Amino acid sequence: MKKEERQAKLLRILNQSGSVSVSQIMEALSVSDMTVRRDLNELEKAGLLIRTHGGARRIAESGNSYERTHIEKKSLHEDEKKEIAALAASFVNEGETIFLGPGTTIEMIAEELMNKKIRVVTNSLPVFEILNQSTSVDLILSGGEYRKVTGAFVGTAAICALKNMRFSKAMISVNGIAEQGVYTYSEAEGEIQKFALNSAAEKYLAADSSKFGNYDFYEFYRLSDFDHVITDSKVSEKDLEELKSICEVHIA
């Protein structure tokens, strides 16, 4: 098991239980005491948990006052993201040119697209690394200023790389959806996603149900400007009805 995958599972266990001991993690992940303690130390330094005597405890939620790291996001709502990804990939046809933004949900979509004969343009290094293993995908990475926390390339150089491109579909994910606004933590990431969406014939928002009712720092798009929203079956009736009045909704 790779370190990133192991640490994501550790965080998922911690998010579910609130606190966990070293021995519990050893049993759950089938790893040594030394490996667990090393992972806990790394995750504490990253600000993702608090070490306790003999284990760790979860950091209390405080809204979106900080930006979750790529590892932390990967451990959240994993099953829902996988279902959304499988459905999203089914809308992509052979021969299309599509844009994939950053985010763990989009990374799962990339995994579902590995065997399709398509062109993919992305500003996400994790998405690029997934699809770079494919023998059928024609792949373009935008370049630009690199944001390590999410693995995204942003800024003027990234936007200029997309300037003359057009996409049959653009698929993006978000940190929050509230009052028909679509939010992300980083203004720079929001701007390049907005540019890509405006260059696409069809605009897709892939967001699990936990995103609804949550704000983040920067509103970069409106729900009414999307053609399709893909979410999971846990979305509330209220949010579902509102979505249906705005755009086409697909439930994974």
JSON list of C-alpha atoms in Angstrom, two decimals:
[
{"chain": "A", "resi": 1, "resn": "MET", "atom": "CA", "xyz": [0.00, 0.00, 0.00]},
{"chain": "A", "resi": 2, "resn": "LYS", "atom": "CA", "xyz": [1.41, 3.40, -1.02]},
{"chain": "A", "resi": 3, "resn": "LYS", "atom": "CA", "xyz": [2.05, 5.97, 1.70]},
{"chain": "A", "resi": 4, "resn": "GLU", "atom": "CA", "xyz": [-0.54, 8.43, 0.37]},
{"chain": "A", "resi": 5, "resn": "GLU", "atom": "CA", "xyz": [-3.22, 5.72, 0.23]},
{"chain": "A", "resi": 6, "resn": "ARG", "atom": "CA", "xyz": [-2.29, 4.50, 3.73]},
{"chain": "A", "resi": 7, "resn": "GLN", "atom": "CA", "xyz": [-2.44, 7.97, 5.22]},
{"chain": "A", "resi": 8, "resn": "ALA", "atom": "CA", "xyz": [-5.76, 8.69, 3.50]},
{"chain": "A", "resi": 9, "resn": "LYS", "atom": "CA", "xyz": [-7.23, 5.53, 5.09]},
{"chain": "A", "resi": 10, "resn": "LEU", "atom": "CA", "xyz": [-5.79, 6.54, 8.46]},
{"chain": "A", "resi": 11, "resn": "LEU", "atom": "CA", "xyz": [-7.49, 9.93, 8.20]},
{"chain": "A", "resi": 12, "resn": "ARG", "atom": "CA", "xyz": [-10.76, 8.30, 7.18]},
{"chain": "A", "resi": 13, "resn": "ILE", "atom": "CA", "xyz": [-10.67, 6.08, 10.28]},
{"chain": "A", "resi": 14, "resn": "LEU", "atom": "CA", "xyz": [-9.92, 9.12, 12.43]},
{"chain": "A", "resi": 15, "resn": "ASN", "atom": "CA", "xyz": [-12.70, 11.19, 10.84]},
{"chain": "A", "resi": 16, "resn": "GLN", "atom": "CA", "xyz": [-15.19, 8.43, 11.59]},
{"chain": "A", "resi": 17, "resn": "SER", "atom": "CA", "xyz": [-14.16, 7.74, 15.19]},
{"chain": "A", "resi": 18, "resn": "GLY", "atom": "CA", "xyz": [-12.83, 11.06, 16.44]},
{"chain": "A", "resi": 19, "resn": "SER", "atom": "CA", "xyz": [-9.83, 9.44, 18.12]},
{"chain": "A", "resi": 20, "resn": "VAL", "atom": "CA", "xyz": [-7.77, 6.32, 17.53]},
{"chain": "A", "resi": 21, "resn": "SER", "atom": "CA", "xyz": [-4.89, 4.45, 19.15]},
{"chain": "A", "resi": 22, "resn": "VAL", "atom": "CA", "xyz": [-1.68, 3.27, 17.50]},
{"chain": "A", "resi": 23, "resn": "SER", "atom": "CA", "xyz": [-2.68, -0.36, 18.06]},
{"chain": "A", "resi": 24, "resn": "GLN", "atom": "CA", "xyz": [-6.07, 0.20, 16.38]},
{"chain": "A", "resi": 25, "resn": "ILE", "atom": "CA", "xyz": [-4.39, 1.70, 13.32]},
{"chain": "A", "resi": 26, "resn": "MET", "atom": "CA", "xyz": [-1.86, -1.14, 13.20]},
{"chain": "A", "resi": 27, "resn": "GLU", "atom": "CA", "xyz": [-4.69, -3.68, 13.15]},
{"chain": "A", "resi": 28, "resn": "ALA", "atom": "CA", "xyz": [-6.83, -1.77, 10.62]},
{"chain": "A", "resi": 29, "resn": "LEU", "atom": "CA", "xyz": [-4.01, -1.13, 8.16]},
{"chain": "A", "resi": 30, "resn": "SER", "atom": "CA", "xyz": [-1.82, -4.19, 8.85]},
{"chain": "A", "resi": 31, "resn": "VAL", "atom": "CA", "xyz": [1.30, -2.08, 9.37]},
{"chain": "A", "resi": 32, "resn": "SER", "atom": "CA", "xyz": [4.02, -1.82, 11.99]},
{"chain": "A", "resi": 33, "resn": "ASP", "atom": "CA", "xyz": [4.12, 0.37, 15.07]},
{"chain": "A", "resi": 34, "resn": "MET", "atom": "CA", "xyz": [6.99, 2.35, 13.54]},
{"chain": "A", "resi": 35, "resn": "THR", "atom": "CA", "xyz": [5.05, 3.00, 10.32]},
{"chain": "A", "resi": 36, "resn": "VAL", "atom": "CA", "xyz": [1.99, 4.22, 12.22]},
{"chain": "A", "resi": 37, "resn": "ARG", "atom": "CA", "xyz": [4.01, 6.60, 14.40]},
{"chain": "A", "resi": 38, "resn": "ARG", "atom": "CA", "xyz": [5.85, 7.97, 11.36]},
{"chain": "A", "resi": 39, "resn": "ASP", "atom": "CA", "xyz": [2.53, 8.58, 9.55]},
{"chain": "A", "resi": 40, "resn": "LEU", "atom": "CA", "xyz": [1.01, 10.24, 12.62]},
{"chain": "A", "resi": 41, "resn": "ASN", "atom": "CA", "xyz": [4.01, 12.54, 12.93]},
{"chain": "A", "resi": 42, "resn": "GLU", "atom": "CA", "xyz": [3.80, 13.55, 9.25]},
{"chain": "A", "resi": 43, "resn": "LEU", "atom": "CA", "xyz": [0.05, 14.15, 9.41]},
{"chain": "A", "resi": 44, "resn": "GLU", "atom": "CA", "xyz": [0.38, 16.20, 12.59]},
{"chain": "A", "resi": 45, "resn": "LYS", "atom": "CA", "xyz": [3.05, 18.38, 10.93]},
{"chain": "A", "resi": 46, "resn": "ALA", "atom": "CA", "xyz": [0.64, 18.85, 8.01]},
{"chain": "A", "resi": 47, "resn": "GLY", "atom": "CA", "xyz": [-2.03, 20.04, 10.47]},
{"chain": "A", "resi": 48, "resn": "LEU", "atom": "CA", "xyz": [-4.40, 17.15, 9.79]},
{"chain": "A", "resi": 49, "resn": "LEU", "atom": "CA", "xyz": [-4.60, 15.64, 13.29]},
{"chain": "A", "resi": 50, "resn": "ILE", "atom": "CA", "xyz": [-3.47, 16.10, 16.88]},
{"chain": "A", "resi": 51, "resn": "ARG", "atom": "CA", "xyz": [-1.13, 13.55, 18.46]},
{"chain": "A", "resi": 52, "resn": "THR", "atom": "CA", "xyz": [-2.13, 12.13, 21.84]},
{"chain": "A", "resi": 53, "resn": "HIS", "atom": "CA", "xyz": [-0.42, 9.72, 24.21]},
{"chain": "A", "resi": 54, "resn": "GLY", "atom": "CA", "xyz": [-0.66, 6.42, 22.35]},
{"chain": "A", "resi": 55, "resn": "GLY", "atom": "CA", "xyz": [-2.57, 7.67, 19.31]},
{"chain": "A", "resi": 56, "resn": "ALA", "atom": "CA", "xyz": [-4.27, 10.71, 17.76]},
{"chain": "A", "resi": 57, "resn": "ARG", "atom": "CA", "xyz": [-7.48, 12.69, 17.73]},
{"chain": "A", "resi": 58, "resn": "ARG", "atom": "CA", "xyz": [-9.35, 14.53, 15.02]},
{"chain": "A", "resi": 59, "resn": "ILE", "atom": "CA", "xyz": [-9.06, 18.29, 14.66]},
{"chain": "A", "resi": 60, "resn": "ALA", "atom": "CA", "xyz": [-12.43, 19.91, 15.36]},
{"chain": "A", "resi": 61, "resn": "GLU", "atom": "CA", "xyz": [-14.21, 21.18, 12.25]},
{"chain": "A", "resi": 62, "resn": "SER", "atom": "CA", "xyz": [-14.28, 24.94, 11.89]},
{"chain": "A", "resi": 63, "resn": "GLY", "atom": "CA", "xyz": [-16.03, 25.54, 8.56]},
{"chain": "A", "resi": 64, "resn": "ASN", "atom": "CA", "xyz": [-13.79, 26.27, 5.61]},
{"chain": "A", "resi": 65, "resn": "SER", "atom": "CA", "xyz": [-11.35, 28.55, 7.45]},
{"chain": "A", "resi": 66, "resn": "TYR", "atom": "CA", "xyz": [-8.40, 26.61, 6.04]},
{"chain": "A", "resi": 67, "resn": "GLU", "atom": "CA", "xyz": [-7.72, 24.76, 2.81]},
{"chain": "A", "resi": 68, "resn": "ARG", "atom": "CA", "xyz": [-7.72, 20.98, 3.14]},
{"chain": "A", "resi": 69, "resn": "THR", "atom": "CA", "xyz": [-4.72, 19.25, 1.65]},
{"chain": "A", "resi": 70, "resn": "HIS", "atom": "CA", "xyz": [-4.92, 16.78, -1.21]},
{"chain": "A", "resi": 71, "resn": "ILE", "atom": "CA", "xyz": [-4.38, 13.86, 1.22]},
{"chain": "A", "resi": 72, "resn": "GLU", "atom": "CA", "xyz": [-7.15, 15.05, 3.54]},
{"chain": "A", "resi": 73, "resn": "LYS", "atom": "CA", "xyz": [-9.65, 15.56, 0.72]},
{"chain": "A", "resi": 74, "resn": "LYS", "atom": "CA", "xyz": [-8.92, 12.11, -0.66]},
{"chain": "A", "resi": 75, "resn": "SER", "atom": "CA", "xyz": [-10.11, 10.49, 2.58]},
{"chain": "A", "resi": 76, "resn": "LEU", "atom": "CA", "xyz": [-13.52, 12.23, 2.55]},
{"chain": "A", "resi": 77, "resn": "HIS", "atom": "CA", "xyz": [-16.70, 10.79, 0.95]},
{"chain": "A", "resi": 78, "resn": "GLU", "atom": "CA", "xyz": [-14.66, 8.31, -1.08]},
{"chain": "A", "resi": 79, "resn": "ASP", "atom": "CA", "xyz": [-17.56, 5.99, -1.98]},
{"chain": "A", "resi": 80, "resn": "GLU", "atom": "CA", "xyz": [-19.75, 8.84, -3.19]},
{"chain": "A", "resi": 81, "resn": "LYS", "atom": "CA", "xyz": [-16.91, 10.25, -5.30]},
{"chain": "A", "resi": 82, "resn": "LYS", "atom": "CA", "xyz": [-16.31, 6.87, -6.94]},
{"chain": "A", "resi": 83, "resn": "GLU", "atom": "CA", "xyz": [-19.99, 6.59, -7.90]},
{"chain": "A", "resi": 84, "resn": "ILE", "atom": "CA", "xyz": [-20.02, 10.14, -9.27]},
{"chain": "A", "resi": 85, "resn": "ALA", "atom": "CA", "xyz": [-16.83, 9.47, -11.24]},
{"chain": "A", "resi": 86, "resn": "ALA", "atom": "CA", "xyz": [-18.21, 6.35, -12.91]},
{"chain": "A", "resi": 87, "resn": "LEU", "atom": "CA", "xyz": [-21.34, 8.21, -14.00]},
{"chain": "A", "resi": 88, "resn": "ALA", "atom": "CA", "xyz": [-19.42, 11.28, -15.18]},
{"chain": "A", "resi": 89, "resn": "ALA", "atom": "CA", "xyz": [-17.08, 9.18, -17.31]},
{"chain": "A", "resi": 90, "resn": "SER", "atom": "CA", "xyz": [-20.06, 7.56, -19.04]},
{"chain": "A", "resi": 91, "resn": "PHE", "atom": "CA", "xyz": [-20.92, 10.93, -20.61]},
{"chain": "A", "resi": 92, "resn": "VAL", "atom": "CA", "xyz": [-17.53, 11.20, -22.34]},
{"chain": "A", "resi": 93, "resn": "ASN", "atom": "CA", "xyz": [-17.53, 9.91, -25.92]},
{"chain": "A", "resi": 94, "resn": "GLU", "atom": "CA", "xyz": [-14.67, 8.55, -27.99]},
{"chain": "A", "resi": 95, "resn": "GLY", "atom": "CA", "xyz": [-12.83, 11.24, -29.95]},
{"chain": "A", "resi": 96, "resn": "GLU", "atom": "CA", "xyz": [-13.81, 14.15, -27.70]},
{"chain": "A", "resi": 97, "resn": "THR", "atom": "CA", "xyz": [-11.52, 16.82, -26.31]},
{"chain": "A", "resi": 98, "resn": "ILE", "atom": "CA", "xyz": [-12.36, 17.51, -22.67]},
{"chain": "A", "resi": 99, "resn": "PHE", "atom": "CA", "xyz": [-11.01, 19.64, -19.84]},
{"chain": "A", "resi": 100, "resn": "LEU", "atom": "CA", "xyz": [-10.56, 18.14, -16.37]},
{"chain": "A", "resi": 101, "resn": "GLY", "atom": "CA", "xyz": [-9.96, 20.48, -13.46]},
{"chain": "A", "resi": 102, "resn": "PRO", "atom": "CA", "xyz": [-8.23, 19.74, -10.14]},
{"chain": "A", "resi": 103, "resn": "GLY", "atom": "CA", "xyz": [-9.72, 17.81, -7.23]},
{"chain": "A", "resi": 104, "resn": "THR", "atom": "CA", "xyz": [-10.00, 14.28, -5.90]},
{"chain": "A", "resi": 105, "resn": "THR", "atom": "CA", "xyz": [-13.40, 13.69, -7.53]},
{"chain": "A", "resi": 106, "resn": "ILE", "atom": "CA", "xyz": [-11.95, 14.66, -10.91]},
{"chain": "A", "resi": 107, "resn": "GLU", "atom": "CA", "xyz": [-8.97, 12.37, -10.30]},
{"chain": "A", "resi": 108, "resn": "MET", "atom": "CA", "xyz": [-11.41, 9.47, -9.92]},
{"chain": "A", "resi": 109, "resn": "ILE", "atom": "CA", "xyz": [-13.07, 10.51, -13.19]},
{"chain": "A", "resi": 110, "resn": "ALA", "atom": "CA", "xyz": [-9.63, 10.39, -14.81]},
{"chain": "A", "resi": 111, "resn": "GLU", "atom": "CA", "xyz": [-9.18, 6.82, -13.59]},
{"chain": "A", "resi": 112, "resn": "GLU", "atom": "CA", "xyz": [-12.48, 5.89, -15.25]},
{"chain": "A", "resi": 113, "resn": "LEU", "atom": "CA", "xyz": [-11.31, 7.42, -18.57]},
{"chain": "A", "resi": 114, "resn": "MET", "atom": "CA", "xyz": [-8.04, 5.50, -18.84]},
{"chain": "A", "resi": 115, "resn": "ASN", "atom": "CA", "xyz": [-9.14, 3.29, -21.74]},
{"chain": "A", "resi": 116, "resn": "LYS", "atom": "CA", "xyz": [-11.02, 5.85, -23.85]},
{"chain": "A", "resi": 117, "resn": "LYS", "atom": "CA", "xyz": [-9.62, 7.33, -27.06]},
{"chain": "A", "resi": 118, "resn": "ILE", "atom": "CA", "xyz": [-9.96, 10.98, -26.17]},
{"chain": "A", "resi": 119, "resn": "ARG", "atom": "CA", "xyz": [-7.89, 14.14, -25.73]},
{"chain": "A", "resi": 120, "resn": "VAL", "atom": "CA", "xyz": [-7.70, 15.49, -22.17]},
{"chain": "A", "resi": 121, "resn": "VAL", "atom": "CA", "xyz": [-6.47, 18.95, -21.21]},
{"chain": "A", "resi": 122, "resn": "THR", "atom": "CA", "xyz": [-5.88, 19.53, -17.50]},
{"chain": "A", "resi": 123, "resn": "ASN", "atom": "CA", "xyz": [-4.23, 21.95, -15.08]},
{"chain": "A", "resi": 124, "resn": "SER", "atom": "CA", "xyz": [-3.99, 19.21, -12.41]},
{"chain": "A", "resi": 125, "resn": "LEU", "atom": "CA", "xyz": [-0.73, 17.35, -11.91]},
{"chain": "A", "resi": 126, "resn": "PRO", "atom": "CA", "xyz": [-2.47, 14.39, -10.15]},
{"chain": "A", "resi": 127, "resn": "VAL", "atom": "CA", "xyz": [-4.90, 14.06, -13.08]},
{"chain": "A", "resi": 128, "resn": "PHE", "atom": "CA", "xyz": [-1.97, 14.22, -15.51]},
{"chain": "A", "resi": 129, "resn": "GLU", "atom": "CA", "xyz": [-0.07, 11.53, -13.59]},
{"chain": "A", "resi": 130, "resn": "ILE", "atom": "CA", "xyz": [-3.09, 9.21, -13.70]},
{"chain": "A", "resi": 131, "resn": "LEU", "atom": "CA", "xyz": [-3.78, 9.62, -17.41]},
{"chain": "A", "resi": 132, "resn": "ASN", "atom": "CA", "xyz": [-0.10, 9.58, -18.34]},
{"chain": "A", "resi": 133, "resn": "GLN", "atom": "CA", "xyz": [-0.29, 5.82, -17.75]},
{"chain": "A", "resi": 134, "resn": "SER", "atom": "CA", "xyz": [-2.93, 5.46, -20.49]},
{"chain": "A", "resi": 135, "resn": "THR", "atom": "CA", "xyz": [-2.02, 4.33, -24.00]},
{"chain": "A", "resi": 136, "resn": "SER", "atom": "CA", "xyz": [-5.20, 5.75, -25.54]},
{"chain": "A", "resi": 137, "resn": "VAL", "atom": "CA", "xyz": [-5.51, 9.26, -24.06]},
{"chain": "A", "resi": 138, "resn": "ASP", "atom": "CA", "xyz": [-3.91, 12.22, -25.84]},
{"chain": "A", "resi": 139, "resn": "LEU", "atom": "CA", "xyz": [-2.84, 14.32, -22.87]},
{"chain": "A", "resi": 140, "resn": "ILE", "atom": "CA", "xyz": [-2.02, 18.02, -22.40]},
{"chain": "A", "resi": 141, "resn": "LEU", "atom": "CA", "xyz": [-0.91, 19.65, -19.11]},
{"chain": "A", "resi": 142, "resn": "SER", "atom": "CA", "xyz": [-1.35, 23.42, -18.97]},
{"chain": "A", "resi": 143, "resn": "GLY", "atom": "CA", "xyz": [1.67, 24.40, -16.88]},
{"chain": "A", "resi": 144, "resn": "GLY", "atom": "CA", "xyz": [1.77, 27.65, -14.92]},
{"chain": "A", "resi": 145, "resn": "GLU", "atom": "CA", "xyz": [2.26, 28.53, -11.24]},
{"chain": "A", "resi": 146, "resn": "TYR", "atom": "CA", "xyz": [2.11, 25.33, -9.17]},
{"chain": "A", "resi": 147, "resn": "ARG", "atom": "CA", "xyz": [-0.05, 25.08, -6.02]},
{"chain": "A", "resi": 148, "resn": "LYS", "atom": "CA", "xyz": [1.37, 22.20, -4.02]},
{"chain": "A", "resi": 149, "resn": "VAL", "atom": "CA", "xyz": [-1.61, 21.94, -1.66]},
{"chain": "A", "resi": 150, "resn": "THR", "atom": "CA", "xyz": [-3.94, 20.83, -4.49]},
{"chain": "A", "resi": 151, "resn": "GLY", "atom": "CA", "xyz": [-1.50, 19.90, -7.26]},
{"chain": "A", "resi": 152, "resn": "ALA", "atom": "CA", "xyz": [-3.02, 22.51, -9.61]},
{"chain": "A", "resi": 153, "resn": "PHE", "atom": "CA", "xyz": [-1.31, 24.85, -12.07]},
{"chain": "A", "resi": 154, "resn": "VAL", "atom": "CA", "xyz": [-2.78, 28.36, -12.02]},
{"chain": "A", "resi": 155, "resn": "GLY", "atom": "CA", "xyz": [-2.09, 31.95, -12.99]},
{"chain": "A", "resi": 156, "resn": "THR", "atom": "CA", "xyz": [-1.61, 33.87, -16.22]},
{"chain": "A", "resi": 157, "resn": "ALA", "atom": "CA", "xyz": [0.61, 31.24, -17.83]},
{"chain": "A", "resi": 158, "resn": "ALA", "atom": "CA", "xyz": [-1.95, 28.48, -17.16]},
{"chain": "A", "resi": 159, "resn": "ILE", "atom": "CA", "xyz": [-4.80, 30.55, -18.60]},
{"chain": "A", "resi": 160, "resn": "CYS", "atom": "CA", "xyz": [-2.72, 31.57, -21.66]},
{"chain": "A", "resi": 161, "resn": "ALA", "atom": "CA", "xyz": [-2.07, 27.88, -22.35]},
{"chain": "A", "resi": 162, "resn": "LEU", "atom": "CA", "xyz": [-5.84, 27.37, -22.71]},
{"chain": "A", "resi": 163, "resn": "LYS", "atom": "CA", "xyz": [-6.50, 30.58, -24.63]},
{"chain": "A", "resi": 164, "resn": "ASN", "atom": "CA", "xyz": [-6.94, 29.09, -28.11]},
{"chain": "A", "resi": 165, "resn": "MET", "atom": "CA", "xyz": [-8.43, 25.77, -27.02]},
{"chain": "A", "resi": 166, "resn": "ARG", "atom": "CA", "xyz": [-12.07, 24.69, -27.18]},
{"chain": "A", "resi": 167, "resn": "PHE", "atom": "CA", "xyz": [-13.54, 21.67, -25.37]},
{"chain": "A", "resi": 168, "resn": "SER", "atom": "CA", "xyz": [-16.56, 19.52, -26.03]},
{"chain": "A", "resi": 169, "resn": "LYS", "atom": "CA", "xyz": [-16.91, 19.10, -22.28]},
{"chain": "A", "resi": 170, "resn": "ALA", "atom": "CA", "xyz": [-15.36, 20.63, -19.15]},
{"chain": "A", "resi": 171, "resn": "MET", "atom": "CA", "xyz": [-15.67, 18.76, -15.85]},
{"chain": "A", "resi": 172, "resn": "ILE", "atom": "CA", "xyz": [-14.84, 20.46, -12.57]},
{"chain": "A", "resi": 173, "resn": "SER", "atom": "CA", "xyz": [-15.41, 19.89, -8.86]},
{"chain": "A", "resi": 174, "resn": "VAL", "atom": "CA", "xyz": [-15.79, 22.44, -6.07]},
{"chain": "A", "resi": 175, "resn": "ASN", "atom": "CA", "xyz": [-15.39, 23.05, -2.34]},
{"chain": "A", "resi": 176, "resn": "GLY", "atom": "CA", "xyz": [-18.86, 24.47, -1.76]},
{"chain": "A", "resi": 177, "resn": "ILE", "atom": "CA", "xyz": [-22.24, 25.24, -3.32]},
{"chain": "A", "resi": 178, "resn": "ALA", "atom": "CA", "xyz": [-24.51, 27.79, -1.65]},
{"chain": "A", "resi": 179, "resn": "GLU", "atom": "CA", "xyz": [-27.27, 30.15, -2.83]},
{"chain": "A", "resi": 180, "resn": "GLN", "atom": "CA", "xyz": [-26.58, 29.00, -6.40]},
{"chain": "A", "resi": 181, "resn": "GLY", "atom": "CA", "xyz": [-22.96, 30.10, -6.13]},
{"chain": "A", "resi": 182, "resn": "VAL", "atom": "CA", "xyz": [-20.08, 27.70, -6.77]},
{"chain": "A", "resi": 183, "resn": "TYR", "atom": "CA", "xyz": [-17.07, 28.19, -4.48]},
{"chain": "A", "resi": 184, "resn": "THR", "atom": "CA", "xyz": [-13.43, 27.27, -4.13]},
{"chain": "A", "resi": 185, "resn": "TYR", "atom": "CA", "xyz": [-10.70, 28.25, -1.67]},
{"chain": "A", "resi": 186, "resn": "SER", "atom": "CA", "xyz": [-8.28, 29.74, -4.19]},
{"chain": "A", "resi": 187, "resn": "GLU", "atom": "CA", "xyz": [-9.16, 32.67, -6.44]},
{"chain": "A", "resi": 188, "resn": "ALA", "atom": "CA", "xyz": [-6.43, 31.56, -8.86]},
{"chain": "A", "resi": 189, "resn": "GLU", "atom": "CA", "xyz": [-7.89, 28.05, -9.18]},
{"chain": "A", "resi": 190, "resn": "GLY", "atom": "CA", "xyz": [-11.37, 29.49, -9.59]},
{"chain": "A", "resi": 191, "resn": "GLU", "atom": "CA", "xyz": [-10.28, 31.76, -12.42]},
{"chain": "A", "resi": 192, "resn": "ILE", "atom": "CA", "xyz": [-8.72, 29.04, -14.55]},
{"chain": "A", "resi": 193, "resn": "GLN", "atom": "CA", "xyz": [-11.71, 26.76, -14.02]},
{"chain": "A", "resi": 194, "resn": "LYS", "atom": "CA", "xyz": [-14.03, 29.61, -15.07]},
{"chain": "A", "resi": 195, "resn": "PHE", "atom": "CA", "xyz": [-11.93, 30.16, -18.21]},
{"chain": "A", "resi": 196, "resn": "ALA", "atom": "CA", "xyz": [-12.07, 26.45, -19.12]},
{"chain": "A", "resi": 197, "resn": "LEU", "atom": "CA", "xyz": [-15.82, 26.25, -18.50]},
{"chain": "A", "resi": 198, "resn": "ASN", "atom": "CA", "xyz": [-16.44, 29.25, -20.73]},
{"chain": "A", "resi": 199, "resn": "SER", "atom": "CA", "xyz": [-14.46, 27.49, -23.48]},
{"chain": "A", "resi": 200, "resn": "ALA", "atom": "CA", "xyz": [-16.58, 24.31, -23.33]},
{"chain": "A", "resi": 201, "resn": "ALA", "atom": "CA", "xyz": [-19.69, 23.33, -25.28]},
{"chain": "A", "resi": 202, "resn": "GLU", "atom": "CA", "xyz": [-21.00, 21.44, -22.24]},
{"chain": "A", "resi": 203, "resn": "LYS", "atom": "CA", "xyz": [-20.26, 22.31, -18.62]},
{"chain": "A", "resi": 204, "resn": "TYR", "atom": "CA", "xyz": [-20.30, 19.58, -15.93]},
{"chain": "A", "resi": 205, "resn": "LEU", "atom": "CA", "xyz": [-20.15, 20.05, -12.15]},
{"chain": "A", "resi": 206, "resn": "ALA", "atom": "CA", "xyz": [-19.21, 16.88, -10.25]},
{"chain": "A", "resi": 207, "resn": "ALA", "atom": "CA", "xyz": [-19.91, 17.40, -6.54]},
{"chain": "A", "resi": 208, "resn": "ASP", "atom": "CA", "xyz": [-20.83, 15.03, -3.72]},
{"chain": "A", "resi": 209, "resn": "SER", "atom": "CA", "xyz": [-23.78, 15.94, -1.50]},
{"chain": "A", "resi": 210, "resn": "SER", "atom": "CA", "xyz": [-21.58, 17.27, 1.33]},
{"chain": "A", "resi": 211, "resn": "LYS", "atom": "CA", "xyz": [-20.71, 20.30, -0.82]},
{"chain": "A", "resi": 212, "resn": "PHE", "atom": "CA", "xyz": [-24.27, 21.68, -0.80]},
{"chain": "A", "resi": 213, "resn": "GLY", "atom": "CA", "xyz": [-24.99, 24.42, 1.69]},
{"chain": "A", "resi": 214, "resn": "ASN", "atom": "CA", "xyz": [-21.30, 25.18, 2.19]},
{"chain": "A", "resi": 215, "resn": "TYR", "atom": "CA", "xyz": [-19.44, 28.35, 1.27]},
{"chain": "A", "resi": 216, "resn": "ASP", "atom": "CA", "xyz": [-15.74, 28.85, 0.65]},
{"chain": "A", "resi": 217, "resn": "PHE", "atom": "CA", "xyz": [-13.62, 31.92, -0.03]},
{"chain": "A", "resi": 218, "resn": "TYR", "atom": "CA", "xyz": [-14.16, 32.55, -3.73]},
{"chain": "A", "resi": 219, "resn": "GLU", "atom": "CA", "xyz": [-17.30, 32.28, -5.87]},
{"chain": "A", "resi": 220, "resn": "PHE", "atom": "CA", "xyz": [-16.19, 31.66, -9.44]},
{"chain": "A", "resi": 221, "resn": "TYR", "atom": "CA", "xyz": [-19.34, 30.36, -11.18]},
{"chain": "A", "resi": 222, "resn": "ARG", "atom": "CA", "xyz": [-23.12, 30.07, -10.88]},
{"chain": "A", "resi": 223, "resn": "LEU", "atom": "CA", "xyz": [-25.12, 26.86, -10.88]},
{"chain": "A", "resi": 224, "resn": "SER", "atom": "CA", "xyz": [-27.35, 28.29, -13.60]},
{"chain": "A", "resi": 225, "resn": "ASP", "atom": "CA", "xyz": [-24.35, 28.41, -15.96]},
{"chain": "A", "resi": 226, "resn": "PHE", "atom": "CA", "xyz": [-23.77, 24.63, -15.77]},
{"chain": "A", "resi": 227, "resn": "ASP", "atom": "CA", "xyz": [-25.47, 22.27, -18.20]},
{"chain": "A", "resi": 228, "resn": "HIS", "atom": "CA", "xyz": [-25.14, 19.23, -15.92]},
{"chain": "A", "resi": 229, "resn": "VAL", "atom": "CA", "xyz": [-24.65, 18.54, -12.21]},
{"chain": "A", "resi": 230, "resn": "ILE", "atom": "CA", "xyz": [-23.60, 15.07, -11.10]},
{"chain": "A", "resi": 231, "resn": "THR", "atom": "CA", "xyz": [-24.03, 14.24, -7.42]},
{"chain": "A", "resi": 232, "resn": "ASP", "atom": "CA", "xyz": [-24.86, 11.29, -5.16]},
{"chain": "A", "resi": 233, "resn": "SER", "atom": "CA", "xyz": [-28.09, 9.89, -3.73]},
{"chain": "A", "resi": 234, "resn": "LYS", "atom": "CA", "xyz": [-27.54, 11.54, -0.32]},
{"chain": "A", "resi": 235, "resn": "VAL", "atom": "CA", "xyz": [-28.37, 14.97, -1.71]},
{"chain": "A", "resi": 236, "resn": "SER", "atom": "CA", "xyz": [-31.33, 16.50, 0.17]},
{"chain": "A", "resi": 237, "resn": "GLU", "atom": "CA", "xyz": [-34.76, 16.79, -1.45]},
{"chain": "A", "resi": 238, "resn": "LYS", "atom": "CA", "xyz": [-34.57, 20.57, -1.10]},
{"chain": "A", "resi": 239, "resn": "ASP", "atom": "CA", "xyz": [-31.23, 20.80, -2.90]},
{"chain": "A", "resi": 240, "resn": "LEU", "atom": "CA", "xyz": [-32.37, 18.31, -5.53]},
{"chain": "A", "resi": 241, "resn": "GLU", "atom": "CA", "xyz": [-35.51, 20.26, -6.36]},
{"chain": "A", "resi": 242, "resn": "GLU", "atom": "CA", "xyz": [-33.55, 23.48, -6.62]},
{"chain": "A", "resi": 243, "resn": "LEU", "atom": "CA", "xyz": [-31.01, 21.82, -8.91]},
{"chain": "A", "resi": 244, "resn": "LYS", "atom": "CA", "xyz": [-33.69, 20.40, -11.19]},
{"chain": "A", "resi": 245, "resn": "SER", "atom": "CA", "xyz": [-35.13, 23.87, -11.70]},
{"chain": "A", "resi": 246, "resn": "ILE", "atom": "CA", "xyz": [-31.75, 25.16, -12.87]},
{"chain": "A", "resi": 247, "resn": "CYS", "atom": "CA", "xyz": [-30.01, 22.47, -14.94]},
{"chain": "A", "resi": 248, "resn": "GLU", "atom": "CA", "xyz": [-29.96, 18.77, -15.76]},
{"chain": "A", "resi": 249, "resn": "VAL", "atom": "CA", "xyz": [-29.21, 16.64, -12.69]},
{"chain": "A", "resi": 250, "resn": "HIS", "atom": "CA", "xyz": [-27.71, 13.15, -12.64]},
{"chain": "A", "resi": 251, "resn": "ILE", "atom": "CA", "xyz": [-27.75, 11.05, -9.46]},
{"chain": "A", "resi": 252, "resn": "ALA", "atom": "CA", "xyz": [-24.99, 8.46, -9.10]}
]
